[in-house]
mmCIF file of C-alpha atoms in Angstrom:
data_model
loop_
_atom_site.group_PDB
_atom_site.id
_atom_site.type_symbol
_atom_site.label_atom_id
_atom_site.label_comp_id
_atom_site.label_asym_id
_atom_site.label_seq_id
_atom_site.Cartn_x
_atom_site.Cartn_y
_atom_site.Cartn_z
ATOM 1 C CA MET U 179 -7.372 65.188 -87.633
ATOM 2 C CA THR U 180 -10.872 64.892 -89.763
ATOM 3 C CA ALA U 181 -12.637 62.424 -90.432
ATOM 4 C CA ALA U 182 -12.655 62.304 -94.461
ATOM 5 C CA THR U 183 -8.615 62.551 -93.645
ATOM 6 C CA ASP U 184 -9.286 59.270 -91.622
ATOM 7 C CA TYR U 185 -10.889 57.658 -94.007
ATOM 8 C CA ALA U 186 -8.764 58.512 -96.900
ATOM 9 C CA ARG U 187 -5.839 57.121 -94.706
ATOM 10 C CA ALA U 188 -7.591 54.248 -94.013
ATOM 11 C CA LEU U 189 -8.543 53.260 -97.576
ATOM 12 C CA ASN U 190 -5.218 53.798 -98.751
ATOM 13 C CA GLY U 191 -2.927 51.781 -96.295
ATOM 14 C CA ARG U 192 -4.986 49.261 -94.328
ATOM 15 C CA ALA U 193 -8.182 48.568 -96.717
ATOM 16 C CA GLY U 194 -7.026 45.016 -97.167
ATOM 17 C CA ASP U 195 -7.297 44.245 -93.614
ATOM 18 C CA SER U 196 -10.237 41.906 -92.413
ATOM 19 C CA GLU U 197 -9.903 43.771 -88.738
ATOM 20 C CA THR U 198 -10.101 47.444 -89.800
ATOM 21 C CA GLY U 199 -13.508 46.643 -92.126
ATOM 22 C CA ALA U 200 -15.861 47.269 -89.610
ATOM 23 C CA GLU U 201 -14.183 50.350 -88.773
ATOM 24 C CA LEU U 202 -13.973 51.935 -92.179
ATOM 25 C CA SER U 203 -17.883 51.403 -92.449
ATOM 26 C CA LEU U 204 -18.241 53.995 -89.455
ATOM 27 C CA MET U 205 -15.584 55.935 -90.856
ATOM 28 C CA GLY U 206 -17.841 56.352 -94.399
ATOM 29 C CA PHE U 207 -20.264 57.829 -92.377
ATOM 30 C CA GLY U 208 -18.077 60.962 -90.682
ATOM 31 C CA PHE U 209 -16.950 59.096 -87.417
ATOM 32 C CA THR U 210 -13.156 59.556 -87.077
ATOM 33 C CA GLU U 211 -11.001 56.459 -86.858
ATOM 34 C CA MET U 212 -10.651 56.973 -82.812
ATOM 35 C CA GLU U 213 -14.237 57.375 -82.955
ATOM 36 C CA SER U 214 -14.913 53.949 -85.256
ATOM 37 C CA LYS U 215 -12.012 52.324 -82.927
ATOM 38 C CA LEU U 216 -13.897 52.760 -79.705
ATOM 39 C CA TYR U 217 -17.038 51.581 -80.779
ATOM 40 C CA CYS U 218 -16.147 48.751 -82.319
ATOM 41 C CA GLU U 219 -14.385 47.840 -79.612
ATOM 42 C CA LEU U 220 -17.550 48.837 -77.358
ATOM 43 C CA LEU U 221 -19.099 45.715 -80.171
ATOM 44 C CA ARG U 222 -16.181 43.200 -79.445
ATOM 45 C CA SER U 223 -16.052 43.601 -75.912
ATOM 46 C CA GLY U 224 -18.939 44.820 -73.941
ATOM 47 C CA PRO U 225 -19.257 47.775 -71.958
ATOM 48 C CA ALA U 226 -16.141 49.352 -70.485
ATOM 49 C CA SER U 227 -14.989 52.523 -68.959
ATOM 50 C CA GLY U 228 -12.868 54.714 -70.903
ATOM 51 C CA TYR U 229 -9.535 54.093 -68.733
ATOM 52 C CA ARG U 230 -9.989 50.453 -69.837
ATOM 53 C CA LEU U 231 -10.887 50.939 -73.085
ATOM 54 C CA ALA U 232 -7.847 53.226 -73.554
ATOM 55 C CA GLN U 233 -5.950 50.400 -72.665
ATOM 56 C CA ARG U 234 -7.632 48.083 -75.217
ATOM 57 C CA ILE U 235 -6.747 50.160 -77.978
ATOM 58 C CA SER U 236 -3.324 51.931 -76.840
ATOM 59 C CA LYS U 237 -4.531 55.305 -76.892
ATOM 60 C CA ALA U 238 -3.719 58.035 -74.632
ATOM 61 C CA ALA U 239 -6.680 58.345 -71.989
ATOM 62 C CA ALA U 240 -7.241 62.361 -72.399
ATOM 63 C CA ASN U 241 -8.160 61.585 -76.382
ATOM 64 C CA VAL U 242 -10.268 58.555 -75.734
ATOM 65 C CA TYR U 243 -12.339 60.347 -73.821
ATOM 66 C CA ARG U 244 -12.794 63.395 -76.013
ATOM 67 C CA ALA U 245 -13.707 60.659 -78.316
ATOM 68 C CA LEU U 246 -16.107 59.161 -76.249
ATOM 69 C CA LYS U 247 -17.821 61.969 -75.136
ATOM 70 C CA THR U 248 -18.611 62.817 -79.271
ATOM 71 C CA LEU U 249 -19.539 59.861 -79.728
ATOM 72 C CA ALA U 250 -21.798 60.255 -77.147
ATOM 73 C CA GLN U 251 -23.573 62.994 -78.671
ATOM 74 C CA LYS U 252 -23.444 61.282 -81.879
ATOM 75 C CA GLY U 253 -25.937 58.517 -79.980
ATOM 76 C CA ALA U 254 -23.608 55.814 -80.938
ATOM 77 C CA ILE U 255 -22.512 55.219 -77.519
ATOM 78 C CA THR U 256 -24.622 55.305 -73.647
ATOM 79 C CA ALA U 257 -22.898 56.258 -70.292
ATOM 80 C CA SER U 258 -23.998 54.510 -67.137
ATOM 81 C CA GLU U 259 -22.917 56.484 -63.736
ATOM 82 C CA GLY U 260 -22.852 54.597 -60.376
ATOM 83 C CA ILE U 261 -22.007 55.471 -57.356
ATOM 84 C CA GLY U 262 -18.373 55.792 -56.684
ATOM 85 C CA GLU U 263 -17.779 54.307 -59.754
ATOM 86 C CA ALA U 264 -16.427 54.898 -62.985
ATOM 87 C CA THR U 265 -18.717 55.817 -65.934
ATOM 88 C CA THR U 266 -18.823 52.617 -67.989
ATOM 89 C CA TYR U 267 -19.831 53.124 -71.761
ATOM 90 C CA SER U 268 -22.180 50.828 -73.835
ATOM 91 C CA PRO U 269 -22.721 51.292 -77.489
ATOM 92 C CA THR U 270 -25.952 51.432 -79.196
ATOM 93 C CA PRO U 271 -27.475 48.202 -80.985
ATOM 94 C CA PRO U 272 -25.542 48.588 -84.737
ATOM 95 C CA GLU U 273 -29.077 48.415 -86.418
ATOM 96 C CA GLU U 274 -30.225 51.669 -83.724
ATOM 97 C CA LEU U 275 -27.752 53.545 -84.808
ATOM 98 C CA LEU U 276 -27.268 53.151 -88.754
ATOM 99 C CA SER U 277 -31.247 54.151 -88.364
ATOM 100 C CA MET U 278 -30.606 56.879 -86.839
ATOM 101 C CA LEU U 279 -27.799 58.252 -89.167
ATOM 102 C CA ARG U 280 -30.086 57.492 -91.823
ATOM 103 C CA GLN U 281 -32.969 59.807 -90.516
ATOM 104 C CA THR U 282 -29.653 62.347 -89.603
ATOM 105 C CA PHE U 283 -28.610 61.929 -93.342
ATOM 106 C CA GLU U 284 -32.406 62.789 -94.819
ATOM 107 C CA ALA U 285 -33.153 65.370 -92.782
ATOM 108 C CA ARG U 286 -29.897 67.307 -93.347
ATOM 109 C CA GLN U 287 -30.375 66.336 -97.436
ATOM 110 C CA ILE U 288 -34.028 68.135 -97.015
ATOM 111 C CA ALA U 289 -32.624 71.103 -95.188
ATOM 112 C CA ALA U 290 -29.566 71.300 -97.857
ATOM 113 C CA ARG U 291 -31.671 71.024 -100.858
ATOM 114 C CA ALA U 292 -33.726 73.324 -99.750
ATOM 115 C CA THR U 293 -30.944 75.959 -98.872
ATOM 116 C CA LEU U 294 -29.043 75.190 -102.487
ATOM 117 C CA GLU U 295 -32.380 75.529 -104.829
ATOM 118 C CA GLY U 296 -33.134 78.807 -103.205
ATOM 119 C CA ILE U 297 -29.986 80.375 -104.475
ATOM 120 C CA ARG U 298 -29.672 78.284 -107.719
ATOM 121 C CA LYS U 299 -30.146 79.981 -111.179
ATOM 122 C CA PRO U 300 -30.888 77.404 -113.621
ATOM 123 C CA ALA U 301 -29.351 78.433 -117.339
ATOM 124 C CA SER U 302 -29.029 76.909 -120.051
ATOM 125 C CA ASP U 303 -25.563 77.555 -121.453
ATOM 126 C CA GLU U 304 -25.208 74.711 -124.501
ATOM 127 C CA ARG U 305 -22.029 73.926 -123.930
ATOM 128 C CA VAL U 306 -20.634 70.478 -123.234
ATOM 129 C CA TYR U 307 -19.910 68.762 -120.162
ATOM 130 C CA SER U 308 -18.227 65.384 -119.105
ATOM 131 C CA VAL U 309 -19.962 63.491 -116.315
ATOM 132 C CA PRO U 310 -16.991 61.821 -113.965
ATOM 133 C CA SER U 311 -18.604 59.650 -112.171
ATOM 134 C CA VAL U 312 -21.028 56.787 -113.255
ATOM 135 C CA ALA U 313 -22.931 57.736 -109.237
ATOM 136 C CA LEU U 314 -23.565 60.912 -111.260
ATOM 137 C CA VAL U 315 -24.283 59.578 -114.444
ATOM 138 C CA PHE U 316 -27.514 57.931 -112.534
ATOM 139 C CA GLU U 317 -28.584 60.544 -110.863
ATOM 140 C CA ARG U 318 -28.286 62.899 -113.967
ATOM 141 C CA ALA U 319 -30.088 60.102 -115.786
ATOM 142 C CA ARG U 320 -32.729 60.203 -113.337
ATOM 143 C CA SER U 321 -33.062 64.140 -112.739
ATOM 144 C CA MET U 322 -33.627 64.391 -116.868
ATOM 145 C CA LEU U 323 -35.975 61.317 -116.781
ATOM 146 C CA ALA U 324 -37.994 63.787 -113.744
ATOM 147 C CA GLN U 325 -37.958 66.653 -116.139
ATOM 148 C CA ALA U 326 -39.117 65.013 -119.138
ATOM 149 C CA GLU U 327 -42.547 66.613 -120.580
ATOM 150 C CA ASN U 328 -43.164 65.227 -123.908
ATOM 151 C CA ILE U 329 -40.634 62.544 -125.627
ATOM 152 C CA VAL U 330 -38.258 60.670 -124.115
ATOM 153 C CA LEU U 331 -35.644 58.230 -126.904
ATOM 154 C CA ILE U 332 -33.221 55.952 -125.397
ATOM 155 C CA ASP U 333 -30.734 53.363 -126.093
ATOM 156 C CA PHE U 334 -29.836 51.370 -122.913
ATOM 157 C CA PHE U 335 -28.216 48.214 -122.477
ATOM 158 C CA PRO U 336 -30.225 46.387 -119.871
ATOM 159 C CA SER U 337 -28.694 46.564 -117.076
ATOM 160 C CA ILE U 338 -28.623 50.167 -117.177
ATOM 161 C CA HIS U 339 -32.326 50.033 -118.498
ATOM 162 C CA ASP U 340 -33.266 48.014 -115.526
ATOM 163 C CA LEU U 341 -31.941 50.485 -113.127
ATOM 164 C CA LEU U 342 -33.584 52.942 -114.781
ATOM 165 C CA ALA U 343 -37.085 51.104 -115.306
ATOM 166 C CA PRO U 344 -38.813 52.878 -112.515
ATOM 167 C CA GLU U 345 -37.972 56.219 -114.128
ATOM 168 C CA LEU U 346 -38.923 55.203 -117.273
ATOM 169 C CA GLU U 347 -41.886 53.891 -115.885
ATOM 170 C CA ALA U 348 -43.066 56.907 -113.730
ATOM 171 C CA ALA U 349 -42.608 59.709 -116.964
ATOM 172 C CA ARG U 350 -44.275 57.028 -119.191
ATOM 173 C CA ALA U 351 -47.286 57.095 -116.034
ATOM 174 C CA ARG U 352 -46.890 61.312 -116.567
ATOM 175 C CA GLY U 353 -48.210 60.931 -120.514
ATOM 176 C CA VAL U 354 -44.350 61.635 -121.474
ATOM 177 C CA THR U 355 -43.865 59.364 -124.914
ATOM 178 C CA ILE U 356 -41.079 56.548 -124.587
ATOM 179 C CA GLY U 357 -39.329 55.271 -127.731
ATOM 180 C CA GLY U 358 -35.841 53.261 -127.475
ATOM 181 C CA ILE U 359 -34.870 49.910 -128.970
ATOM 182 C CA ALA U 360 -34.868 47.157 -127.061
ATOM 183 C CA TYR U 361 -31.992 44.545 -126.348
ATOM 184 C CA ASP U 362 -33.558 42.375 -124.179
ATOM 185 C CA PRO U 363 -37.186 40.527 -124.395
ATOM 186 C CA ARG U 364 -38.702 41.916 -121.245
ATOM 187 C CA HIS U 365 -38.322 45.326 -122.444
ATOM 188 C CA ILE U 366 -40.063 45.239 -125.786
ATOM 189 C CA ASP U 367 -43.053 47.528 -126.174
ATOM 190 C CA GLU U 368 -45.015 48.994 -128.807
ATOM 191 C CA ARG U 369 -42.463 52.089 -129.110
ATOM 192 C CA MET U 370 -39.485 49.918 -128.182
ATOM 193 C CA PRO U 371 -38.159 47.264 -130.607
ATOM 194 C CA LEU U 372 -36.196 44.116 -129.870
ATOM 195 C CA ASN U 373 -33.179 44.736 -132.105
ATOM 196 C CA TYR U 374 -32.371 41.154 -131.998
ATOM 197 C CA GLU U 375 -29.244 41.572 -134.449
ATOM 198 C CA SER U 376 -27.340 43.288 -132.026
ATOM 199 C CA ILE U 377 -28.269 41.303 -129.125
ATOM 200 C CA ASP U 378 -24.787 38.938 -128.831
ATOM 201 C CA LEU U 379 -23.135 42.274 -129.285
ATOM 202 C CA VAL U 380 -24.426 44.306 -126.669
ATOM 203 C CA VAL U 381 -24.460 41.120 -123.948
ATOM 204 C CA SER U 382 -21.372 39.546 -124.886
ATOM 205 C CA ARG U 383 -18.375 41.428 -127.131
ATOM 206 C CA TRP U 384 -18.697 45.233 -126.484
ATOM 207 C CA ALA U 385 -16.246 46.920 -123.864
ATOM 208 C CA GLY U 386 -18.578 48.283 -121.757
ATOM 209 C CA GLN U 387 -21.987 49.606 -121.166
ATOM 210 C CA GLY U 388 -23.857 51.738 -123.273
ATOM 211 C CA MET U 389 -26.665 54.553 -122.778
ATOM 212 C CA MET U 390 -27.933 57.395 -124.834
ATOM 213 C CA LEU U 391 -30.591 59.399 -123.361
ATOM 214 C CA VAL U 392 -32.496 62.283 -124.708
ATOM 215 C CA ILE U 393 -35.212 64.269 -122.971
ATOM 216 C CA ASP U 394 -37.288 66.506 -125.393
ATOM 217 C CA GLY U 395 -34.837 67.473 -127.642
ATOM 218 C CA ARG U 396 -33.857 69.688 -125.020
ATOM 219 C CA GLN U 397 -30.977 67.853 -123.130
ATOM 220 C CA LEU U 398 -28.749 64.341 -124.069
ATOM 221 C CA LEU U 399 -26.733 62.442 -122.235
ATOM 222 C CA LEU U 400 -24.005 59.676 -123.858
ATOM 223 C CA ALA U 401 -22.089 57.519 -121.178
ATOM 224 C CA GLN U 402 -19.987 54.413 -121.833
ATOM 225 C CA MET U 403 -19.160 52.636 -118.472
ATOM 226 C CA SER U 404 -17.149 49.321 -117.517
ATOM 227 C CA HIS U 405 -19.411 46.099 -117.232
ATOM 228 C CA ASP U 406 -19.468 45.912 -113.492
ATOM 229 C CA LEU U 407 -20.277 49.802 -113.700
ATOM 230 C CA THR U 408 -18.078 51.118 -111.768
ATOM 231 C CA THR U 409 -15.991 52.995 -113.569
ATOM 232 C CA VAL U 410 -17.090 56.204 -116.536
ATOM 233 C CA LEU U 411 -15.016 54.869 -119.636
ATOM 234 C CA ASN U 412 -16.344 58.120 -121.660
ATOM 235 C CA ALA U 413 -19.761 59.919 -120.833
ATOM 236 C CA VAL U 414 -21.114 63.916 -121.777
ATOM 237 C CA TRP U 415 -23.827 65.826 -121.435
ATOM 238 C CA THR U 416 -25.240 68.888 -122.655
ATOM 239 C CA ASP U 417 -28.197 71.582 -122.705
ATOM 240 C CA SER U 418 -27.505 72.373 -126.078
ATOM 241 C CA ALA U 419 -31.109 71.937 -128.035
ATOM 242 C CA PHE U 420 -29.082 72.123 -131.230
ATOM 243 C CA LEU U 421 -27.249 68.856 -130.258
ATOM 244 C CA SER U 422 -30.370 66.869 -128.291
ATOM 245 C CA CYS U 423 -31.957 67.150 -131.742
ATOM 246 C CA ILE U 424 -29.446 66.241 -134.018
ATOM 247 C CA PHE U 425 -28.994 62.841 -131.615
ATOM 248 C CA HIS U 426 -32.996 62.676 -131.164
ATOM 249 C CA SER U 427 -33.187 63.019 -135.131
ATOM 250 C CA GLY U 428 -30.375 59.980 -135.332
ATOM 251 C CA LEU U 429 -31.703 57.747 -132.611
ATOM 252 C CA ALA U 430 -35.211 58.443 -133.917
ATOM 253 C CA ALA U 431 -33.675 56.760 -137.444
ATOM 254 C CA ASP U 432 -32.060 53.629 -135.405
ATOM 255 C CA ILE U 433 -35.814 53.051 -134.010
ATOM 256 C CA ARG U 434 -38.208 53.171 -136.943
ATOM 257 C CA LEU U 435 -35.202 51.034 -138.617
ATOM 258 C CA VAL U 436 -35.222 48.158 -135.973
ATOM 259 C CA ALA U 437 -38.874 48.072 -136.054
ATOM 260 C CA MET U 438 -39.276 48.133 -139.917
ATOM 261 C CA ARG U 439 -37.400 45.168 -139.925
ATOM 262 C CA SER U 440 -40.435 43.151 -138.564
ATOM 263 C CA ASP U 441 -43.405 45.903 -139.598
ATOM 264 C CA PRO U 442 -42.294 47.708 -143.292
ATOM 265 C CA SER U 443 -45.440 50.000 -142.133
ATOM 266 C CA ASP U 444 -43.018 52.171 -139.904
ATOM 267 C CA PRO U 445 -45.276 52.402 -137.520
ATOM 268 C CA LEU U 446 -42.803 54.616 -135.193
ATOM 269 C CA GLN U 447 -42.473 57.478 -137.619
ATOM 270 C CA ILE U 448 -44.173 58.794 -134.616
ATOM 271 C CA LEU U 449 -40.933 59.402 -132.898
ATOM 272 C CA THR U 450 -39.411 61.821 -135.963
ATOM 273 C CA LEU U 451 -38.275 65.354 -135.032
ATOM 274 C CA GLN U 452 -41.234 66.816 -137.078
ATOM 275 C CA GLN U 453 -44.528 64.114 -135.519
ATOM 276 C CA SER U 454 -42.942 64.220 -131.728
ATOM 277 C CA ARG U 455 -42.363 67.939 -132.140
ATOM 278 C CA PRO U 456 -39.877 67.976 -128.976
ATOM 279 C CA LEU U 457 -40.016 70.967 -127.009
ATOM 280 C CA GLY U 458 -35.784 71.751 -127.994
ATOM 281 C CA LEU U 459 -37.233 71.313 -131.313
ATOM 282 C CA ASP U 460 -39.760 74.131 -131.268
ATOM 283 C CA GLN U 461 -36.880 76.290 -128.832
ATOM 284 C CA ILE U 462 -34.459 76.705 -132.063
ATOM 285 C CA LEU U 463 -37.428 77.001 -134.433
ATOM 286 C CA HIS U 464 -38.390 80.246 -132.433
ATOM 287 C CA ALA U 465 -35.010 81.132 -131.674
ATOM 288 C CA LYS U 466 -34.455 81.195 -135.603
ATOM 289 C CA GLY U 467 -38.108 82.461 -136.305
ATOM 290 C CA ASP U 468 -40.314 80.067 -137.918
ATOM 291 C CA ASP U 469 -43.477 78.900 -137.180
ATOM 292 C CA PRO U 470 -43.147 76.022 -135.759
ATOM 293 C CA GLY U 471 -46.470 74.533 -136.245
ATOM 294 C CA THR U 472 -45.631 74.704 -140.318
ATOM 295 C CA CYS U 473 -41.843 73.637 -140.590
ATOM 296 C CA GLU U 474 -40.353 71.006 -141.532
ATOM 297 C CA THR U 475 -36.738 69.931 -140.880
ATOM 298 C CA PRO U 476 -33.789 68.904 -142.773
ATOM 299 C CA LEU U 477 -33.174 65.909 -140.719
ATOM 300 C CA ASP U 478 -36.799 64.476 -140.693
ATOM 301 C CA LYS U 479 -36.195 65.214 -144.883
ATOM 302 C CA ALA U 480 -33.387 63.069 -144.534
ATOM 303 C CA ASN U 481 -34.375 60.318 -142.683
ATOM 304 C CA ASP U 482 -37.918 60.065 -143.932
#
């Protein structure tokens, strides 16, 4: 039985049992149920022989010794052999074990990334894809922000803004223009006006937490997640330049409208398609055969 199968079975059948909590924490790292039981038993009761451990957890000795061998290979236990004495097993301290697991995971991650990127052939197919998990929503958002070259427009609920703040700052530090709507005074800057009229709706009354992210007029991510950010209610991503520019234009108009409530001079007109010149717009205009340096789009005319 695989570690993944053990983990799923334990989650479904015994996740509410406090006695299994420690075992489940290890099974999430690829330990089998038997290995997790043995390691936790050693932590609870101290060093012991394989025979004694088999008695404690009521498992066949042969299976216990196989699991102990694997635990030793993983660095989770050490063995002490004295002359004329049975082998005694001692647990590696949890802090050391978890640090070792982290380093192993990071090394494997680096190797896997290099291998997978080596066979990847990036291609834009302009389709709209659903994004099924909260973790993937945030990873996609971080990846998009890391790829941004000239302009990013956002409409983030406050907690989402906080979670993506490091990536936003990194993009800004690269010279990328960041424009958006703030729903918390902490997020206000010259291109992120506060939408004070919607604070109560966003913070207290909206059925979930929302995200709109447009990168360079090339990629678009829309997501609505549960308030506790554990469940995706709706989420889609596309690399369609056409759809991305449509949403860029609409979001830029919203940002400008919020800014004009306090400054009628329209200080954020720079965010429009025509003035910001997102790369996706140039992509569309080149495909059409127009000169991207002189063409004004119908979307800009409608929003001006």
